[in-house]
Coordinates of C-alpha atoms and ligand atoms in Angstrom, one line a residue:
M61 CA -0.3 12.1 19.6
S62 CA 1.4 8.9 20.6
T63 CA -1.3 7.3 22.9
G64 CA -3.1 10.6 23.2
S65 CA -0.9 13.5 24.1
T66 CA 2.8 13.3 24.8
P67 CA 3.9 16.8 23.6
F68 CA 5.7 15.7 20.5
P69 CA 5.9 12.0 20.0
K70 CA 8.4 10.7 17.6
W71 CA 6.1 9.9 14.6
Q72 CA 4.6 13.4 15.0
L73 CA 8.1 14.9 15.1
A74 CA 8.9 13.0 12.0
I75 CA 5.9 14.5 10.3
L76 CA 6.6 18.0 11.5
L77 CA 10.1 17.9 10.7
G78 CA 9.4 16.4 7.2
A79 CA 12.9 15.4 6.7
P80 CA 14.9 12.4 7.7
L81 CA 12.2 9.8 8.6
A82 CA 9.8 10.3 5.8
I83 CA 8.3 7.2 4.2
G84 CA 10.0 5.9 1.2
L85 CA 13.3 7.4 2.5
G86 CA 15.1 4.5 1.1
Y87 CA 14.1 5.5 -2.3
L88 CA 14.6 9.1 -1.9
Y89 CA 18.0 8.6 -0.4
L90 CA 19.2 6.2 -3.0
R91 CA 18.0 8.5 -5.7
N92 CA 20.4 11.1 -4.5
R93 CA 23.4 8.9 -4.1
L94 CA 23.3 6.6 -7.1
E95 CA 26.1 8.7 -8.6
D96 CA 28.6 6.0 -7.6
P97 CA 29.7 2.6 -9.1
E98 CA 26.2 1.1 -8.6
K99 CA 24.9 3.3 -11.2
K100 CA 27.3 1.9 -13.7
K101 CA 26.5 -1.7 -12.7
V102 CA 22.8 -1.1 -13.0
A103 CA 23.4 0.4 -16.4
E104 CA 25.6 -2.5 -17.5
L105 CA 22.9 -5.0 -16.4
K106 CA 20.3 -3.1 -18.3
A107 CA 22.5 -3.0 -21.4
K108 CA 23.2 -6.6 -21.2
T109 CA 19.6 -7.7 -21.4
T110 CA 18.5 -5.1 -23.8
I111 CA 20.8 -6.2 -26.5
S112 CA 19.1 -8.7 -28.8
L113 CA 20.4 -12.1 -28.3
D114 CA 20.8 -12.9 -31.9
N115 CA 24.4 -13.8 -31.8
E116 CA 24.1 -17.0 -33.6
E117 CA 24.9 -15.9 -37.1
N118 CA 23.1 -18.8 -38.9
N119 CA 19.7 -16.8 -39.3
T120 CA 18.1 -18.7 -41.9
K121 CA 15.8 -17.3 -44.4
T122 CA 12.9 -19.0 -42.7
S123 CA 13.5 -17.4 -39.3
E124 CA 14.1 -14.1 -41.1
S125 CA 10.7 -14.1 -42.7
A126 CA 9.2 -15.5 -39.5
I127 CA 10.3 -12.4 -37.5
D128 CA 9.1 -10.1 -40.3
R129 CA 5.7 -11.7 -40.2
A130 CA 5.6 -11.5 -36.4
M131 CA 6.6 -7.8 -36.4
K132 CA 3.9 -7.1 -39.0
L133 CA 1.3 -8.8 -36.8
K134 CA 2.5 -6.8 -33.8
G135 CA 2.1 -3.7 -35.9
A136 CA -1.5 -4.5 -36.7
G137 CA -2.0 -5.4 -33.0
N138 CA -0.8 -1.9 -32.0
R139 CA -3.2 -0.3 -34.5
A140 CA -6.1 -2.3 -33.2
F141 CA -5.0 -1.4 -29.7
H142 CA -5.0 2.2 -30.4
A143 CA -8.4 1.9 -32.1
G144 CA -9.7 0.6 -28.8
E145 CA -10.3 -2.9 -30.4
Y146 CA -8.7 -4.8 -27.6
D147 CA -10.1 -8.4 -28.5
K148 CA -8.8 -7.9 -32.1
A149 CA -5.4 -6.7 -30.8
I150 CA -5.1 -9.8 -28.5
S151 CA -5.5 -12.2 -31.3
L152 CA -3.2 -10.4 -33.5
Y153 CA -0.6 -10.4 -30.6
N154 CA -1.4 -14.2 -30.2
E155 CA -0.5 -14.8 -33.8
A156 CA 2.7 -12.6 -33.4
I157 CA 3.8 -14.8 -30.5
E158 CA 3.2 -18.0 -32.4
A159 CA 5.0 -16.7 -35.5
C160 CA 8.0 -15.4 -33.5
P161 CA 11.2 -17.6 -33.6
S162 CA 11.9 -18.7 -30.1
D163 CA 15.5 -17.3 -30.1
R164 CA 14.2 -13.7 -30.5
T165 CA 13.6 -13.4 -26.7
V166 CA 13.6 -9.7 -26.5
D167 CA 10.9 -9.3 -29.3
L168 CA 8.9 -12.1 -27.8
A169 CA 9.0 -10.3 -24.5
T170 CA 7.6 -7.3 -26.3
F171 CA 4.8 -9.2 -27.7
Y172 CA 3.7 -10.5 -24.4
Q173 CA 4.0 -7.2 -22.9
N174 CA 1.9 -5.7 -25.7
R175 CA -0.8 -8.4 -25.0
S176 CA -0.8 -7.7 -21.3
A177 CA -1.5 -3.9 -22.2
C178 CA -4.8 -5.2 -23.8
Y179 CA -5.6 -7.3 -20.7
E180 CA -5.0 -4.3 -18.5
K181 CA -7.5 -2.3 -20.5
R182 CA -10.0 -5.2 -19.9
E183 CA -9.0 -5.1 -16.2
M184 CA -8.1 -8.9 -16.5
W185 CA -5.5 -8.7 -13.7
D186 CA -4.5 -12.4 -13.6
Q187 CA -3.9 -12.4 -17.3
V188 CA -1.8 -9.2 -17.0
K189 CA 0.3 -10.6 -14.3
E190 CA 0.8 -13.8 -16.4
D191 CA 1.9 -12.1 -19.4
C192 CA 4.2 -9.8 -17.7
T193 CA 5.8 -12.8 -15.9
L194 CA 6.3 -14.4 -19.3
A195 CA 7.9 -11.1 -20.6
L196 CA 10.1 -10.8 -17.5
K197 CA 11.3 -14.5 -18.1
L198 CA 12.6 -13.5 -21.5
N199 CA 13.9 -10.1 -20.5
E200 CA 14.6 -9.8 -16.9
K201 CA 15.3 -6.0 -16.8
Y202 CA 12.1 -5.1 -18.6
V203 CA 11.0 -1.9 -16.8
K204 CA 7.6 -1.6 -18.5
A205 CA 6.6 -5.2 -17.6
F206 CA 7.6 -4.6 -13.9
L207 CA 5.6 -1.4 -13.8
R208 CA 2.6 -3.1 -15.5
R209 CA 2.7 -6.1 -13.2
S210 CA 3.0 -3.8 -10.3
R211 CA -0.1 -2.0 -11.2
A212 CA -2.0 -5.3 -11.8
A213 CA -0.8 -6.7 -8.5
E214 CA -1.9 -3.5 -6.6
K215 CA -5.3 -3.6 -8.2
S216 CA -5.8 -7.2 -7.2
G217 CA -4.6 -6.7 -3.7
D218 CA -1.2 -8.4 -3.9
L219 CA 0.7 -5.5 -2.4
V220 CA 3.9 -7.5 -1.7
L221 CA 4.3 -8.3 -5.4
A222 CA 3.2 -4.7 -6.3
L223 CA 6.0 -3.4 -4.1
E224 CA 8.7 -5.7 -5.3
D225 CA 8.0 -4.9 -8.8
V226 CA 7.8 -1.1 -8.4
T227 CA 11.2 -1.4 -6.5
S228 CA 12.6 -3.3 -9.4
A229 CA 11.6 -0.6 -11.8
C230 CA 12.8 2.2 -9.5
I231 CA 16.2 0.6 -9.4
L232 CA 16.4 0.1 -13.1
E233 CA 15.2 3.7 -13.6
R234 CA 17.9 4.7 -11.1
F235 CA 15.2 6.4 -8.9
Q236 CA 14.9 9.1 -11.6
V237 CA 11.3 8.7 -12.5
Q238 CA 9.0 10.7 -10.2
S239 CA 5.8 8.7 -11.2
S240 CA 7.5 5.3 -10.1
L241 CA 8.5 6.9 -6.8
V242 CA 5.1 8.3 -6.1
N243 CA 3.6 4.7 -6.9
A244 CA 6.2 3.2 -4.6
D245 CA 5.3 5.6 -1.8
R246 CA 1.5 4.8 -2.2
I247 CA 2.0 1.1 -2.2
L248 CA 4.3 1.4 0.8
K249 CA 1.7 3.3 2.9
A250 CA -1.1 0.8 2.1
L251 CA 1.2 -2.3 2.8
G252 CA 2.4 -0.7 6.0
R253 CA -1.1 -0.1 7.2
Q254 CA -2.1 -3.8 6.2
H255 CA 0.9 -5.1 8.1
A256 CA 0.2 -2.9 11.1
R257 CA -3.3 -4.1 11.4
E258 CA -2.2 -7.7 11.2
A259 CA 0.4 -7.3 13.8
L260 CA -1.7 -5.4 16.2
S261 CA -4.5 -7.9 16.1
K262 CA -2.0 -10.6 17.2
R263 CA 0.1 -8.7 19.7
R264 CA 0.3 -8.9 23.4
P265 CA 0.1 -5.2 24.7
I266 CA 3.4 -3.8 26.2
M267 CA 3.5 -1.1 28.8
P268 CA 5.4 1.9 27.8
S269 CA 8.3 3.1 29.9
K270 CA 7.8 4.8 33.2
H271 CA 9.3 8.1 31.9
F272 CA 6.9 8.0 29.0
I273 CA 3.8 7.5 31.1
K274 CA 4.9 10.3 33.6
T275 CA 5.3 12.6 30.6
Y276 CA 1.9 11.6 29.2
F277 CA 0.1 12.5 32.3
S278 CA 2.1 15.9 32.6
A279 CA 0.5 16.9 29.2
F280 CA -2.7 17.4 31.1
S281 CA -2.7 20.5 33.2
E282 CA -6.2 19.7 34.5
D283 CA -6.0 16.0 35.0
P284 CA -8.9 14.9 37.1
I285 CA -7.3 11.7 38.5
T286 CA -4.1 12.8 39.8
K287 CA -5.5 16.1 41.3
L288 CA -8.4 14.2 43.0
Q289 CA -8.4 14.0 46.7
L290 CA -10.0 10.9 48.1
E291 CA -12.5 11.2 50.8
D292 CA -11.1 10.5 54.1
D293 CA -13.2 7.4 55.2
A294 CA -12.2 3.9 55.4
E295 CA -14.4 2.6 52.7
A296 CA -12.8 5.2 50.2
L297 CA -9.3 4.5 51.3
Q298 CA -9.7 0.8 50.7
S299 CA -11.5 0.9 47.4
G300 CA -10.1 -0.4 44.1
F301 CA -9.8 3.2 43.0
A302 CA -7.6 4.1 45.9
K303 CA -5.4 1.2 45.0
A304 CA -5.3 2.3 41.5
K305 CA -4.3 5.8 42.4
A306 CA -1.7 4.5 44.9
A307 CA -0.2 2.3 42.1
L308 CA -0.2 5.3 39.7
A309 CA 1.6 7.4 42.3
S310 CA 4.2 4.7 43.0
Q311 CA 4.7 4.0 39.3
D312 CA 3.4 0.4 39.7
Y313 CA 1.7 0.8 36.4
E314 CA 1.1 -2.9 35.8
S315 CA -1.4 -2.9 38.7
V316 CA -3.5 0.0 37.6
V317 CA -6.0 -1.7 35.3
S318 CA -7.0 -4.5 37.6
A319 CA -7.4 -2.1 40.5
C320 CA -9.7 0.0 38.5
T321 CA -11.6 -3.2 37.4
E322 CA -12.0 -4.0 41.1
E323 CA -13.7 -0.5 41.7
L324 CA -16.0 -1.1 38.7
N325 CA -16.9 -4.7 39.9
A326 CA -17.6 -3.3 43.4
D327 CA -19.8 -0.6 41.9
G328 CA -17.8 1.8 43.9
K329 CA -18.1 5.6 44.5
Y330 CA -15.3 6.3 42.0
K331 CA -16.6 4.4 39.1
N332 CA -16.3 7.1 36.4
E333 CA -12.8 8.0 37.6
A334 CA -11.8 4.3 37.5
L335 CA -13.3 4.0 34.0
L336 CA -11.2 7.0 32.9
L337 CA -8.1 5.9 34.4
R338 CA -8.5 2.3 33.1
A339 CA -9.2 3.8 29.6
T340 CA -6.0 5.9 30.0
F341 CA -4.0 2.7 30.5
Y342 CA -5.8 0.9 27.7
L343 CA -4.7 3.9 25.4
L344 CA -1.1 3.7 26.7
L345 CA -1.2 -0.1 25.9
G346 CA -2.6 0.4 22.5
R347 CA -5.8 -1.5 23.4
H348 CA -7.9 0.9 21.3
D349 CA -11.3 -0.9 21.4
E350 CA -11.3 -1.3 25.2
A351 CA -10.2 2.3 25.6
Q352 CA -12.9 3.6 23.4
A353 CA -15.6 1.5 25.2
D354 CA -14.6 2.9 28.6
L355 CA -14.2 6.4 27.4
G356 CA -17.7 6.3 25.7
K357 CA -19.2 5.1 29.0
V358 CA -17.7 8.1 30.9
I359 CA -18.8 10.6 28.4
D360 CA -22.3 9.3 28.6
S361 CA -22.3 9.2 32.3
E362 CA -23.1 11.7 35.0
A363 CA -19.4 12.2 35.8
S364 CA -18.0 15.6 36.8
T365 CA -17.3 18.1 34.0
K366 CA -13.5 17.7 34.4
V367 CA -13.6 14.0 34.1
K368 CA -15.9 14.1 31.0
V369 CA -13.7 16.7 29.4
N370 CA -10.6 14.7 29.9
A371 CA -12.4 11.7 28.5
L372 CA -13.4 13.7 25.4
I373 CA -9.9 14.9 25.0
K374 CA -8.5 11.4 25.0
R375 CA -11.2 9.9 22.8
A376 CA -10.5 12.8 20.3
S377 CA -6.8 11.9 20.3
L378 CA -7.7 8.2 19.8
F379 CA -9.8 9.2 16.8
T380 CA -6.7 11.0 15.4
Q381 CA -4.8 7.8 15.7
L382 CA -7.5 6.0 13.9
E383 CA -7.5 8.7 11.2
N384 CA -11.0 9.8 11.9
T385 CA -10.5 13.6 11.9
E386 CA -14.2 14.4 11.9
R387 CA -15.0 12.6 15.0
C388 CA -11.9 13.8 16.6
L389 CA -12.9 17.5 16.0
E390 CA -16.5 16.7 17.1
D391 CA -15.2 15.5 20.5
F392 CA -13.0 18.6 21.0
G393 CA -16.1 20.7 20.1
S394 CA -18.2 18.9 22.8
A395 CA -15.4 19.4 25.3
A396 CA -15.2 23.0 24.6
Q397 CA -19.0 23.4 25.1
L398 CA -18.7 21.6 28.5
D399 CA -15.9 23.7 29.8
S400 CA -14.8 26.5 27.6
N401 CA -12.2 27.6 30.1
N402 CA -10.1 24.3 30.1
S403 CA -6.8 25.0 28.5
D404 CA -6.1 21.2 28.0
I405 CA -8.7 21.2 25.2
Y406 CA -7.0 23.9 23.2
H407 CA -3.6 22.5 23.8
H408 CA -4.5 19.1 22.6
R409 CA -6.7 20.4 19.7
G410 CA -3.7 22.6 18.5
Q411 CA -1.6 19.5 18.3
V412 CA -4.1 17.9 16.0
Y413 CA -4.2 21.0 13.7
L414 CA -0.5 21.0 13.7
L415 CA -0.5 17.4 12.5
L416 CA -3.1 18.3 9.9
E417 CA -0.9 21.2 8.7
R418 CA -3.8 23.7 9.5
M419 CA -1.3 26.2 10.9
D420 CA -3.7 29.2 11.4
E421 CA -5.9 27.1 13.5
A422 CA -3.0 25.5 15.4
T423 CA -1.4 28.9 16.4
A424 CA -4.9 30.2 17.4
E425 CA -5.5 27.0 19.7
F426 CA -2.1 27.2 21.4
A427 CA -2.5 31.0 21.9
K428 CA -5.9 30.3 23.6
A429 CA -4.4 27.5 25.8
V430 CA -1.5 29.9 26.9
E431 CA -4.1 32.7 27.6
L432 CA -6.2 30.4 29.9
N433 CA -3.1 29.0 31.6
P434 CA 0.0 31.2 31.3
D435 CA 2.0 28.9 33.5
F436 CA 1.4 25.7 31.5
S437 CA 4.9 25.4 30.1
I438 CA 4.2 22.8 27.6
A439 CA 1.4 24.7 26.0
Y440 CA 3.6 27.8 25.9
I441 CA 6.4 26.0 24.1
Q442 CA 4.2 24.4 21.6
K443 CA 2.7 27.8 20.9
C444 CA 6.3 29.0 20.1
Y445 CA 6.8 25.9 17.9
A446 CA 3.5 26.3 16.0
D447 CA 4.3 30.0 15.4
Y448 CA 7.6 28.9 14.0
R449 CA 6.0 26.5 11.6
H450 CA 3.6 29.2 10.6
A451 CA 6.3 31.7 10.0
Q452 CA 8.3 29.2 8.0
I453 CA 5.4 28.1 5.7
N454 CA 4.6 31.8 5.0
K455 CA 8.4 32.6 4.6
N456 CA 7.9 35.4 7.1
V457 CA 11.3 36.5 8.2
G458 CA 10.1 39.1 10.8
A459 CA 7.9 36.4 12.4
L460 CA 10.9 33.9 12.4
H461 CA 12.9 36.5 14.4
Q462 CA 10.0 37.0 16.8
V463 CA 9.7 33.2 17.3
R464 CA 13.4 33.0 18.4
N465 CA 12.9 35.8 20.8
D466 CA 9.9 34.0 22.2
F467 CA 11.9 30.8 22.6
E468 CA 14.6 32.7 24.4
K469 CA 12.1 34.1 26.8
A470 CA 10.5 30.6 27.3
L471 CA 13.9 29.3 28.3
E472 CA 14.3 31.9 30.9
R473 CA 10.7 31.5 32.2
F474 CA 10.7 27.6 32.2
P475 CA 14.3 26.7 32.9
S476 CA 13.4 23.2 34.0
C477 CA 11.1 22.4 31.0
A478 CA 13.0 20.0 28.8
E479 CA 10.5 20.5 26.0
A480 CA 11.5 24.2 25.7
Y481 CA 15.2 23.2 24.9
I482 CA 14.2 20.4 22.7
L483 CA 11.9 22.2 20.4
F484 CA 14.0 25.3 20.2
A485 CA 16.9 22.9 19.3
Q486 CA 14.7 21.4 16.5
V487 CA 14.1 24.9 15.2
L488 CA 17.8 25.7 15.2
S489 CA 18.8 22.5 13.5
D490 CA 16.2 23.3 11.0
Q491 CA 18.0 26.5 10.4
Q492 CA 21.2 24.7 10.3
E493 CA 22.6 26.2 13.4
W494 CA 24.1 23.0 14.6
G495 CA 26.3 24.3 17.4
R496 CA 23.6 25.9 19.3
A497 CA 21.2 23.0 18.7
E498 CA 23.6 20.7 20.2
S499 CA 24.2 22.7 23.2
L500 CA 20.5 23.1 23.7
F501 CA 20.1 19.1 23.6
D502 CA 22.8 19.0 26.3
S503 CA 20.8 21.5 28.5
A504 CA 17.7 19.4 28.0
L505 CA 19.7 16.4 29.2
S506 CA 20.7 18.2 32.3
V507 CA 17.0 19.0 32.9
D508 CA 15.7 15.5 31.9
P509 CA 18.7 13.2 32.2
T510 CA 16.7 9.9 31.9
N511 CA 15.1 10.9 28.6
A512 CA 17.0 8.6 26.0
T513 CA 15.4 10.2 22.9
L514 CA 17.7 13.1 23.5
Y515 CA 20.7 11.1 22.5
V516 CA 18.7 10.2 19.4
H517 CA 18.2 13.8 18.6
K518 CA 21.8 14.5 19.2
G519 CA 22.7 11.8 16.8
L520 CA 20.4 13.2 14.2
V521 CA 22.1 16.6 14.5
Q522 CA 25.3 14.8 13.8
L523 CA 24.0 13.3 10.7
Q524 CA 22.6 16.5 9.4
K525 CA 25.6 18.5 10.0
S526 CA 28.3 16.1 8.8
T527 CA 26.9 12.8 7.6
D528 CA 29.1 11.3 10.3
F529 CA 27.4 7.8 10.6
D530 CA 29.7 6.4 13.2
K531 CA 29.4 9.3 15.5
A532 CA 25.6 9.4 15.2
V533 CA 25.4 5.6 15.7
K534 CA 27.5 5.9 18.9
L535 CA 25.1 8.5 20.3
I536 CA 22.1 6.6 19.4
N537 CA 23.5 3.4 21.0
K538 CA 23.9 5.5 24.1
A539 CA 20.1 6.0 24.0
I540 CA 19.5 2.2 23.9
E541 CA 21.9 1.6 26.7
M542 CA 19.8 4.0 28.8
D543 CA 16.5 2.7 27.7
D544 CA 16.4 -0.5 25.8
K545 CA 12.6 0.1 25.0
C546 CA 13.5 3.3 23.1
D547 CA 11.7 2.6 19.8
F548 CA 12.8 6.0 18.3
A549 CA 16.4 4.8 18.7
Y550 CA 15.9 1.6 16.8
E551 CA 13.9 3.4 14.0
T552 CA 16.6 5.9 13.5
L553 CA 19.4 3.2 13.5
G554 CA 17.4 1.3 11.0
T555 CA 17.1 4.3 8.7
I556 CA 20.8 5.0 9.0
E557 CA 21.6 1.3 8.0
V558 CA 19.3 1.7 5.0
Q559 CA 21.4 4.7 4.1
R560 CA 24.6 2.7 4.7
G561 CA 23.3 0.0 2.6
N562 CA 23.1 -2.6 5.3
L563 CA 19.6 -3.6 4.5
R564 CA 19.7 -6.8 6.4
R565 CA 20.6 -5.2 9.6
S566 CA 18.1 -2.5 9.0
L567 CA 15.4 -5.1 8.9
E568 CA 16.3 -6.3 12.3
L569 CA 16.2 -2.8 13.7
F570 CA 12.8 -1.9 12.2
E571 CA 11.5 -5.2 13.6
K572 CA 12.6 -4.3 17.0
A573 CA 11.1 -0.8 16.8
I574 CA 7.8 -2.3 15.6
S575 CA 7.7 -4.6 18.5
L576 CA 7.9 -1.5 20.7
A577 CA 5.7 0.8 18.8
K578 CA 2.6 2.0 20.7
T579 CA 0.2 3.3 18.2
E580 CA -1.2 2.1 14.8
L581 CA 0.1 5.2 13.0
E582 CA 3.5 4.6 14.3
M583 CA 3.4 1.0 13.4
T584 CA 2.2 1.9 9.9
H585 CA 5.1 4.2 9.4
L586 CA 7.6 1.6 10.7
F587 CA 6.3 -1.2 8.6
S588 CA 6.5 1.1 5.6
L589 CA 10.1 1.6 6.3
K590 CA 10.7 -2.1 6.9
D591 CA 8.8 -3.1 3.8
A592 CA 10.8 -0.7 1.7
A593 CA 14.0 -2.1 2.9
A594 CA 12.8 -5.7 2.5
A595 CA 11.8 -5.1 -1.1
Q596 CA 15.1 -3.4 -1.9
L597 CA 17.0 -6.3 -0.3
K598 CA 15.1 -8.9 -2.3
V599 CA 15.6 -7.2 -5.6
S600 CA 19.2 -6.5 -4.9
E601 CA 19.9 -10.2 -4.1
R602 CA 18.3 -11.2 -7.3
W603 CA 20.5 -9.0 -9.3
G604 CA 23.6 -9.2 -7.1
L605 CA 23.6 -5.4 -6.3
D606 CA 25.4 -4.1 -3.3
W607 CA 24.5 -0.7 -1.9
T608 CA 26.9 -0.6 1.1
V609 CA 28.8 2.6 1.5
S610 CA 32.5 1.8 1.7
Ligands
LIG1648 C1 21.9 -22.8 -36.3 O1 23.1 -23.7 -36.3 C2 23.1 -24.6 -35.5 C3 24.5 -25.3 -35.6 O2 25.5 -24.3 -35.9 C4 22.1 -25.6 -35.7 O3 22.1 -26.7 -34.8 C5 20.8 -24.9 -35.7 O4 19.7 -25.7 -36.0 C6 20.8 -23.7 -36.6 N1 19.5 -22.9 -36.4 C7 18.6 -22.8 -37.3 C8 17.5 -22.0 -37.0 O5 18.8 -23.2 -38.4
LIG1649 C1 4.0 -2.7 -28.0 O1 5.4 -2.5 -27.7 C2 6.1 -1.6 -28.3 C3 7.5 -1.8 -28.0 O2 7.7 -1.7 -26.6 C4 5.5 -0.3 -28.0 O3 6.2 0.8 -28.7 C5 4.0 -0.2 -28.3 O4 3.5 1.0 -27.8 C6 3.4 -1.3 -27.5 N1 2.0 -1.3 -27.8 C7 1.1 -1.5 -26.8 C8 -0.4 -1.5 -27.3 O5 1.4 -1.5 -25.6
LIG1650 C1 11.7 12.9 25.8 O1 12.0 14.0 24.8 C2 11.2 13.9 23.7 C3 11.8 14.7 22.6 O2 12.8 14.1 22.1 C4 9.8 14.3 24.1 O3 8.9 14.3 23.1 C5 9.3 13.3 25.1 O4 8.0 13.8 25.6 C6 10.3 13.3 26.3 N1 9.8 12.3 27.3 C7 9.6 10.9 27.0 C8 9.2 10.1 28.1 O5 10.0 10.5 26.0
LIG1651 C1 -14.4 31.4 32.0 O1 -13.7 32.4 32.6 C2 -14.1 33.6 32.5 C3 -13.2 34.6 33.1 O2 -12.4 34.1 34.2 C4 -15.5 33.7 33.3 O3 -16.1 35.0 33.2 C5 -16.4 32.7 32.7 O4 -17.7 32.6 33.4 C6 -15.9 31.3 32.6 N1 -16.7 30.4 31.9 C7 -17.0 29.1 32.2 C8 -17.9 28.3 31.5 O5 -16.5 28.7 33.4

């Protein structure tokens, strides 16, 4: 739930659809397409440095016996290592390093690498990194040393180095080794989270687009603020809350927070409503702490049930963003206890279950939301979508068929609901029915012509059906023309540029998307994409690799 509850915000879509925006995409993608000349290039590079550099043919007797001695010491070191005698192994490797002729660089690299294995067992991360660095100076394509230094860097909290090293390893392994890819994904998630937290603490909040805010409010069928009729007296009509409501109605969103604060300072009649509305805008602005404080006050107050339930749903959504599932579900539980007939609770809780991949519970929640409020189109559509996911996971062909019928019915019943076209189109492109999916996105555009993300979706369909980058980019640029705050467009373009090998350009695009992202989860995801591209670029430059698709 981006900022609470837009029906299917982009990061949620990304997770639900699984496919093209998944974290670590760079890796997965490159793994599949390294069948081209790059592969040869990497292989050549690897070969060059693995060949011993003993091309000087004046190996004298003394250096011959020196290397023999070093090898014997190394063998003894290995035996000590395997017996768990790490200190003994370290001193044997020390001797091997001393005995080794300095022109035997590859062997020497191995000895350092062997010694670092002992330090790793002893959890002496600085020494591990030092020895791996020495090994890599001698043999710059040494996969084992990259992987070990990456582990040590991760353990000691240096995630940037950890990522760079695991990226080097992945490239040398041609993205074929699953364990390295899994490590890369884990490091990317942690680094993305770290970067998102840093950025959020420094950032000036940005107001989302008008369209976004409108959609956000429309996801609450029982919104207690917009539905509230002010009392018809002079005091009420001039109160801060009246100003806030007027600002909301006229889409003058920048004025809402201060008008609410005015109501609160005046200790006015609509204090709880003002707190709830201010909290809602804090949520929209990504000011989580302030939102949480205001919502807490509403929940503990004597406010009306509808106001409290709305606050509980919003706080629950905030807890999801903060990845606190337990407290999220607790708030939904309290809301359901207060007002078991409020369909908003089930609709929003269904979204959380969907996100948690708890499909049985998700479908039950959506069914309940629809039962309580059969005319709530968004809940109805989400029920269809949840049923689809359920059928898909259980490979239930009959249910899949039923879902399609339900979607068709939904289109008839709610012909002006853009979500109905969008989610059905999603289902169809999932089933590779590109033509119908495209025409549904066109229908969605005729219903919701200012929603720029629809062009991004059309672009994604292009990519999936024909890998036609240029056509997709054209469509997505159209989204940016319509709404230059459309972060989903920048994210998707960035992803496409990674796939096309334009890493530098992708960094700019991810940067732009990050500056527009509204939630911490969204930012974490975007930073992971950006960090992946940045690491790949850095390693590529070091080795002169070029990924661009010609
Ligand atoms: C190898 O030969 C070069 C000159 O050809 C000489 O300078 C160098 O010292 C020799 N190396 C050893 C280890 O004897
Ligand atoms: C030392 O390096 C050799 C060559 O890479 C390897 O076979 C051996 O397992 C290593 N020993 C340890 C303890 O890492
Ligand atoms: C626009 O369409 C998307 C689907 O792509 C939907 O999730 C969103 O709620 C719609 N509205 C806005 C303001 O983005
Ligand atoms: C919920 O609705 C049902 C049926 O309309 C009604 O019988 C019940 O009293 C309502 N419960 C609450 C808590 O309002």
